[in-house]
CSV table of C-alpha atoms in Angstrom, one decimal:
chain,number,residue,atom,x,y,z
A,1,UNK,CA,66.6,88.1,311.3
A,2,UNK,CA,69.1,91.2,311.9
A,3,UNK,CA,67.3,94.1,313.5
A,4,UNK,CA,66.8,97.3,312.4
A,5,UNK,CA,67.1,100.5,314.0
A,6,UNK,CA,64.1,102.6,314.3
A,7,UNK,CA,62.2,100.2,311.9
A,8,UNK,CA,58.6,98.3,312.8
A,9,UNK,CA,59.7,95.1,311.3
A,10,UNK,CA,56.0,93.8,312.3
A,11,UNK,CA,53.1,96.3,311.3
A,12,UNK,CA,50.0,95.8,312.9
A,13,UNK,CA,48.5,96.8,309.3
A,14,UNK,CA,50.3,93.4,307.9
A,15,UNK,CA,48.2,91.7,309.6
A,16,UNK,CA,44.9,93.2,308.4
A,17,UNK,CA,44.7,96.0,311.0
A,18,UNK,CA,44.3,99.1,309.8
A,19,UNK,CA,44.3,101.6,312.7
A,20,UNK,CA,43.3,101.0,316.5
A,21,UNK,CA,41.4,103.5,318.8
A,22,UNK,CA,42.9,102.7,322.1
A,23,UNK,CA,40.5,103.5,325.2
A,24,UNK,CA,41.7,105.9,327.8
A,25,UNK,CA,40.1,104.4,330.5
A,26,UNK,CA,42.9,104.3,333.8
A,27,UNK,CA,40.4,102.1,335.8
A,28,UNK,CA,40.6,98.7,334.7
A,29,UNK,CA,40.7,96.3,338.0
A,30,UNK,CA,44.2,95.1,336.8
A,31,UNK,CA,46.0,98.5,336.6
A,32,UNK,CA,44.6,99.7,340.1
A,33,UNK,CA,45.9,96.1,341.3
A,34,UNK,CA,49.1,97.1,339.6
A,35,UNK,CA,49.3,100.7,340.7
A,36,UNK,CA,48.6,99.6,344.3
A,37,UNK,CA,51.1,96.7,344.5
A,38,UNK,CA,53.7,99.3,343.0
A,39,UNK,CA,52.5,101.9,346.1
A,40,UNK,CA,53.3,99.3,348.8
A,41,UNK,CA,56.5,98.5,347.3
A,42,UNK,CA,57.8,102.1,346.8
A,43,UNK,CA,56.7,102.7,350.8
A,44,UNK,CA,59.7,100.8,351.9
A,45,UNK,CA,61.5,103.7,353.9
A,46,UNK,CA,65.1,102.6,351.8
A,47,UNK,CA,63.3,102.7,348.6
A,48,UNK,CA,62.0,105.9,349.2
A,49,UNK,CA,65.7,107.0,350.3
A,50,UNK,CA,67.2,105.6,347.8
A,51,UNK,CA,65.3,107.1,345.0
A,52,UNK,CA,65.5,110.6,346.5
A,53,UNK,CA,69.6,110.6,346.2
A,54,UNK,CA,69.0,108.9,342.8
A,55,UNK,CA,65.9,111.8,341.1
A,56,UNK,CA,69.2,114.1,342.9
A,57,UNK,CA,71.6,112.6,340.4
A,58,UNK,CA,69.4,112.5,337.7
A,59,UNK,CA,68.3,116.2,338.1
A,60,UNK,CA,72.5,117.3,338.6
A,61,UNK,CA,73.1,115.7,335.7
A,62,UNK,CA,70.3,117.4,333.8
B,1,UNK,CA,45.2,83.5,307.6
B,2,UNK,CA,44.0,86.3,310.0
B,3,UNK,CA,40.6,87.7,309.4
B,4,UNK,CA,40.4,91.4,308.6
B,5,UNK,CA,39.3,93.8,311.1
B,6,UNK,CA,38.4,97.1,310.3
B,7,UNK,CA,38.7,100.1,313.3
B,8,UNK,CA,38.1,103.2,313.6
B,9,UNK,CA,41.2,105.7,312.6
B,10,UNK,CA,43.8,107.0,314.5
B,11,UNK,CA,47.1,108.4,313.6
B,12,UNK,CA,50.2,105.3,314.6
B,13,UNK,CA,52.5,106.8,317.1
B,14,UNK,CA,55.9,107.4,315.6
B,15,UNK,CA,59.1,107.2,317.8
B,16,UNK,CA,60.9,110.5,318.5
B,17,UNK,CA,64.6,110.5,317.1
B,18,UNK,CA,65.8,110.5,321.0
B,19,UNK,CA,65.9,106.5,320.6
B,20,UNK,CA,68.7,104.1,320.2
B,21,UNK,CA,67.6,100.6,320.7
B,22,UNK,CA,68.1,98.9,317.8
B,23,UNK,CA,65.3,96.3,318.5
B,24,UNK,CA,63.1,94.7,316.2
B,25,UNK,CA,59.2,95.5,317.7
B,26,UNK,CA,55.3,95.6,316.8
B,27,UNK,CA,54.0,98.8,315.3
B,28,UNK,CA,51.9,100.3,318.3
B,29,UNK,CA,48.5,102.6,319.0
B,30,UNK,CA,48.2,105.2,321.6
B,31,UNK,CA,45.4,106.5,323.9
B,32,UNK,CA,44.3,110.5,323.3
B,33,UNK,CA,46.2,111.1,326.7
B,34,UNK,CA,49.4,108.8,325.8
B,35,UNK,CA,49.2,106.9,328.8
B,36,UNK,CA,47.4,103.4,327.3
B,37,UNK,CA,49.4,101.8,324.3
B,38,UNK,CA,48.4,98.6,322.3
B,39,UNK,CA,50.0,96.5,319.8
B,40,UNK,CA,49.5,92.8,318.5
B,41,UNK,CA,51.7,90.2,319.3
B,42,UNK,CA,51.5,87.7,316.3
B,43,UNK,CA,52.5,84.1,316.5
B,44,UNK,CA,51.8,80.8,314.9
B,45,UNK,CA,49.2,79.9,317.2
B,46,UNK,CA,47.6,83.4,317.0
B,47,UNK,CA,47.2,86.7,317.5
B,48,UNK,CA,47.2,88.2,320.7
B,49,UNK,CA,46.4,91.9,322.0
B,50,UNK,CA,49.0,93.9,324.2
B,51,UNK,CA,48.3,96.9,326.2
B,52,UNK,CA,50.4,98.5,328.5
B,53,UNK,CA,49.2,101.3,330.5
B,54,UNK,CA,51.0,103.8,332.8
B,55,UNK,CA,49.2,105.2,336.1
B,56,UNK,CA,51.3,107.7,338.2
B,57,UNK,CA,51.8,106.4,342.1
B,58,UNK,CA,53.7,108.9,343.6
B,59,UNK,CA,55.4,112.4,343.9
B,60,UNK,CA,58.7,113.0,344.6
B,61,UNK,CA,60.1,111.7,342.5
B,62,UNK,CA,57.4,111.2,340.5
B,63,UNK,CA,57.0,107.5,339.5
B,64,UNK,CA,54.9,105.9,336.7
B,65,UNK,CA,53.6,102.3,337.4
B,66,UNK,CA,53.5,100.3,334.2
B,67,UNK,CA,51.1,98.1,334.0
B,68,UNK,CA,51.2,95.2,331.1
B,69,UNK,CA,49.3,92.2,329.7
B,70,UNK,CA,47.2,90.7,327.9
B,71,UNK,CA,43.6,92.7,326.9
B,72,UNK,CA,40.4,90.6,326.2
B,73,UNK,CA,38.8,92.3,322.7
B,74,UNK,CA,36.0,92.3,324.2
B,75,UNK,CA,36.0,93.4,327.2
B,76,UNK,CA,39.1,95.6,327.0
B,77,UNK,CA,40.4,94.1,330.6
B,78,UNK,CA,44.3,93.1,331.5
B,79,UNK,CA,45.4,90.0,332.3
B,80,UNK,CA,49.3,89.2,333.2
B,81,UNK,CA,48.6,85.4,333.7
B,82,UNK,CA,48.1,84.1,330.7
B,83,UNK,CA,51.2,82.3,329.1
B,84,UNK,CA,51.0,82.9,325.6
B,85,UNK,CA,53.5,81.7,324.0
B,86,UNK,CA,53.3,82.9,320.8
B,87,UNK,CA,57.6,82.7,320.3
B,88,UNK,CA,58.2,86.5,320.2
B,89,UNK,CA,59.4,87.2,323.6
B,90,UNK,CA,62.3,89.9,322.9
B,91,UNK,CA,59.6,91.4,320.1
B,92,UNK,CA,57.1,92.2,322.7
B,93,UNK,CA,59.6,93.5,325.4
B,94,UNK,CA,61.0,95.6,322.9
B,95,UNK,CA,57.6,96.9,322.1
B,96,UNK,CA,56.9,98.1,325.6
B,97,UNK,CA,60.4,99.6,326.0
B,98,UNK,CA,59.3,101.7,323.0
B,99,UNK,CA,56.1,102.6,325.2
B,100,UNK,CA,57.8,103.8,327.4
B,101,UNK,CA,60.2,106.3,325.3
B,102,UNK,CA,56.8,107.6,323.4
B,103,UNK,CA,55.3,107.9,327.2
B,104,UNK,CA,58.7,109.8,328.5
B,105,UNK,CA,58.3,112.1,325.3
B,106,UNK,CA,54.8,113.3,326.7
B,107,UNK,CA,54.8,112.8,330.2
B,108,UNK,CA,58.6,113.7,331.2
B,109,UNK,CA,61.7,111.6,332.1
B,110,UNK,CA,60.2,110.0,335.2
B,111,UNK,CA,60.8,107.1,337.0
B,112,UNK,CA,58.8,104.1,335.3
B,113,UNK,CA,58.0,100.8,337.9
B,114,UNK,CA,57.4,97.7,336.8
B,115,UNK,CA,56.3,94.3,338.2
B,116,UNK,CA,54.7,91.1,337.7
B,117,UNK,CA,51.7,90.6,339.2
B,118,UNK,CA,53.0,87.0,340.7
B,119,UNK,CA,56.7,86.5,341.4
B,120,UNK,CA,56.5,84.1,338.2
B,121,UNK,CA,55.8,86.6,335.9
B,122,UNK,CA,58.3,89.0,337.5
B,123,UNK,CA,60.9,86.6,336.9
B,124,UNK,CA,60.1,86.4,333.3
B,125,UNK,CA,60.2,90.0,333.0
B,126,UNK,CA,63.6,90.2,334.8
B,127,UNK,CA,64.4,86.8,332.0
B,128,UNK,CA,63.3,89.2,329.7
B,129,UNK,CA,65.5,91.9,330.6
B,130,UNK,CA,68.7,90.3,330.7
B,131,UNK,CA,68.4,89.0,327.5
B,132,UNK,CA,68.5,92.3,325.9
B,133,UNK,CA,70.1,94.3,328.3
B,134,UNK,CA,72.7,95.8,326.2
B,135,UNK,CA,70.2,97.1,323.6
B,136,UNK,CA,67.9,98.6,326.6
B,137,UNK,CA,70.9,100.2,328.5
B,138,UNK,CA,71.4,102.4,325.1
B,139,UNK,CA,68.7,104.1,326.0
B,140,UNK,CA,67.9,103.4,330.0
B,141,UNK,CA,68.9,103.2,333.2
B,142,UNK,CA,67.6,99.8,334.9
B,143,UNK,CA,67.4,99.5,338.5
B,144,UNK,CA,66.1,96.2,340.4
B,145,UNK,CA,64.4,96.3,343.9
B,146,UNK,CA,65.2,94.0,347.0
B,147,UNK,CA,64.0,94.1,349.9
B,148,UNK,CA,64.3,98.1,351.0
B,149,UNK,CA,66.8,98.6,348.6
B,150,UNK,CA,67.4,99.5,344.7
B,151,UNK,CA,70.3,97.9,343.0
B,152,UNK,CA,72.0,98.9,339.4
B,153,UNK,CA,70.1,96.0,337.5
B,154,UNK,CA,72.3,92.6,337.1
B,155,UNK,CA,71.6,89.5,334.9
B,156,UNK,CA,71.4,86.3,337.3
B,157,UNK,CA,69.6,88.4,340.8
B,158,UNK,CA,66.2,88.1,341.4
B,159,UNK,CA,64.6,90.9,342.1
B,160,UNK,CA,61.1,91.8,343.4
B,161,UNK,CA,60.3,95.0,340.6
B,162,UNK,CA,62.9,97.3,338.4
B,163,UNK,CA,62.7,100.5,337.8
B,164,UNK,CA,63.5,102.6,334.8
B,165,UNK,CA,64.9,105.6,334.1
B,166,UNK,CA,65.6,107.3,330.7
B,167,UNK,CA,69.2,108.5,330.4
């Protein structure tokens, strides 16, 4: 099937679902897990380096 | 035949004209604050629940974590193990790459990090990524972390996490 640009091709509402409320809440066990693994990953001092000259780049070229 | 399920309203998020990936993906819901997004991955074994969520981890430069998986309906939690296999891979990655462009629109052009939560499940994300690399570089900058360093993202390297920037 070709794509489409911009188009939902699969509606949620297609499937019988009207409309979602989608909870706020930032403390489910699995995103702190997440946010924490992510933490000790970006501590490696070259990360951290390297994604200063990089936001630098970024922020020239803006 | 899925039953029908009736929720409360809430207006469907509708991608800013900033995007060019010309991906097929679910229709998806937003959070109030625009930093919890859920769709429905449909298959012919069933229908599954997606939510990603994005949780700030540092300043300079700020960086978004995005966290992804599977939510229980009733309890609401995550869960990255589960292997669904409901046959709409590149669907569902192209969902959360729309996340993230209606997260950007709110929250800035940021860096957004993403890993799996076992080595496994990164390496289907970085499967994942290759595939549709071309359609995804429209619209991002992909990095891929090893070790202490960040590398321009390549299909066939492994890589620990990526890292995404809008262009």
């Amino acid at each position: 099937m070709p794509a489409v640009k911009n188009t939902i091709t699969k509606t949620a509402s297609s499937h019988g679902i009207i409309s979602e409320t989608v909870k706020n809440h930032q403390n489910d066990p699995f995103v702190l897990k997440q946010a924490a693994a992510a933490k000790t990953l970006l501590n490696r001092p070259g990360v951290q380096e390297q994604l200063k000259e990089l936001s630098k780049k970024y922020e020239e070229k803006a | 035949m899925h039953e029908f399920i009736k929720f409360e309203t809430q207006p469907k998020y509708v991608i800013g004209d900033l995007v060019k990936m010309n991906l097929e993906r679910y229709e998806f819901f937003a959070s109030d604050n625009f930093r919890r997004y859920s769709f429905y991955s449909v298959g012919p074994k069933r229908r599954i629940k997606k939510t990603v969520v994005y949780s700030k981890v540092q300043e300079g430069p700020v960086i978004y974590n995005l966290a992804f998986g599977d939510e229980d309906i009733i309890t609401g939690e995550i869960d990255d193990k589960i292997v669904t296999d409901n046959e709409d891979r590149d669907i569902v990655l192209a969902t959360v790459a729309n996340t993230i462009n209606a997260f950007i629109d709110r929250y800035g052009n940021h860096f957004i990090f993403a890993k799996g939560s076992t080595p496994s499940r990164t390496r289907l994300y970085q499967i994942g990524i290759s595939r549709l690399i071309n359609e995804i570089s429209t619209d991002f900058d992909v990095f891929g972390v090893i070790g202490d360093k960040v590398y321009p993202f390549k299909t066939n390297f492994n890589y620990e996490a990526f890292l995404i920037k809008r262009k």
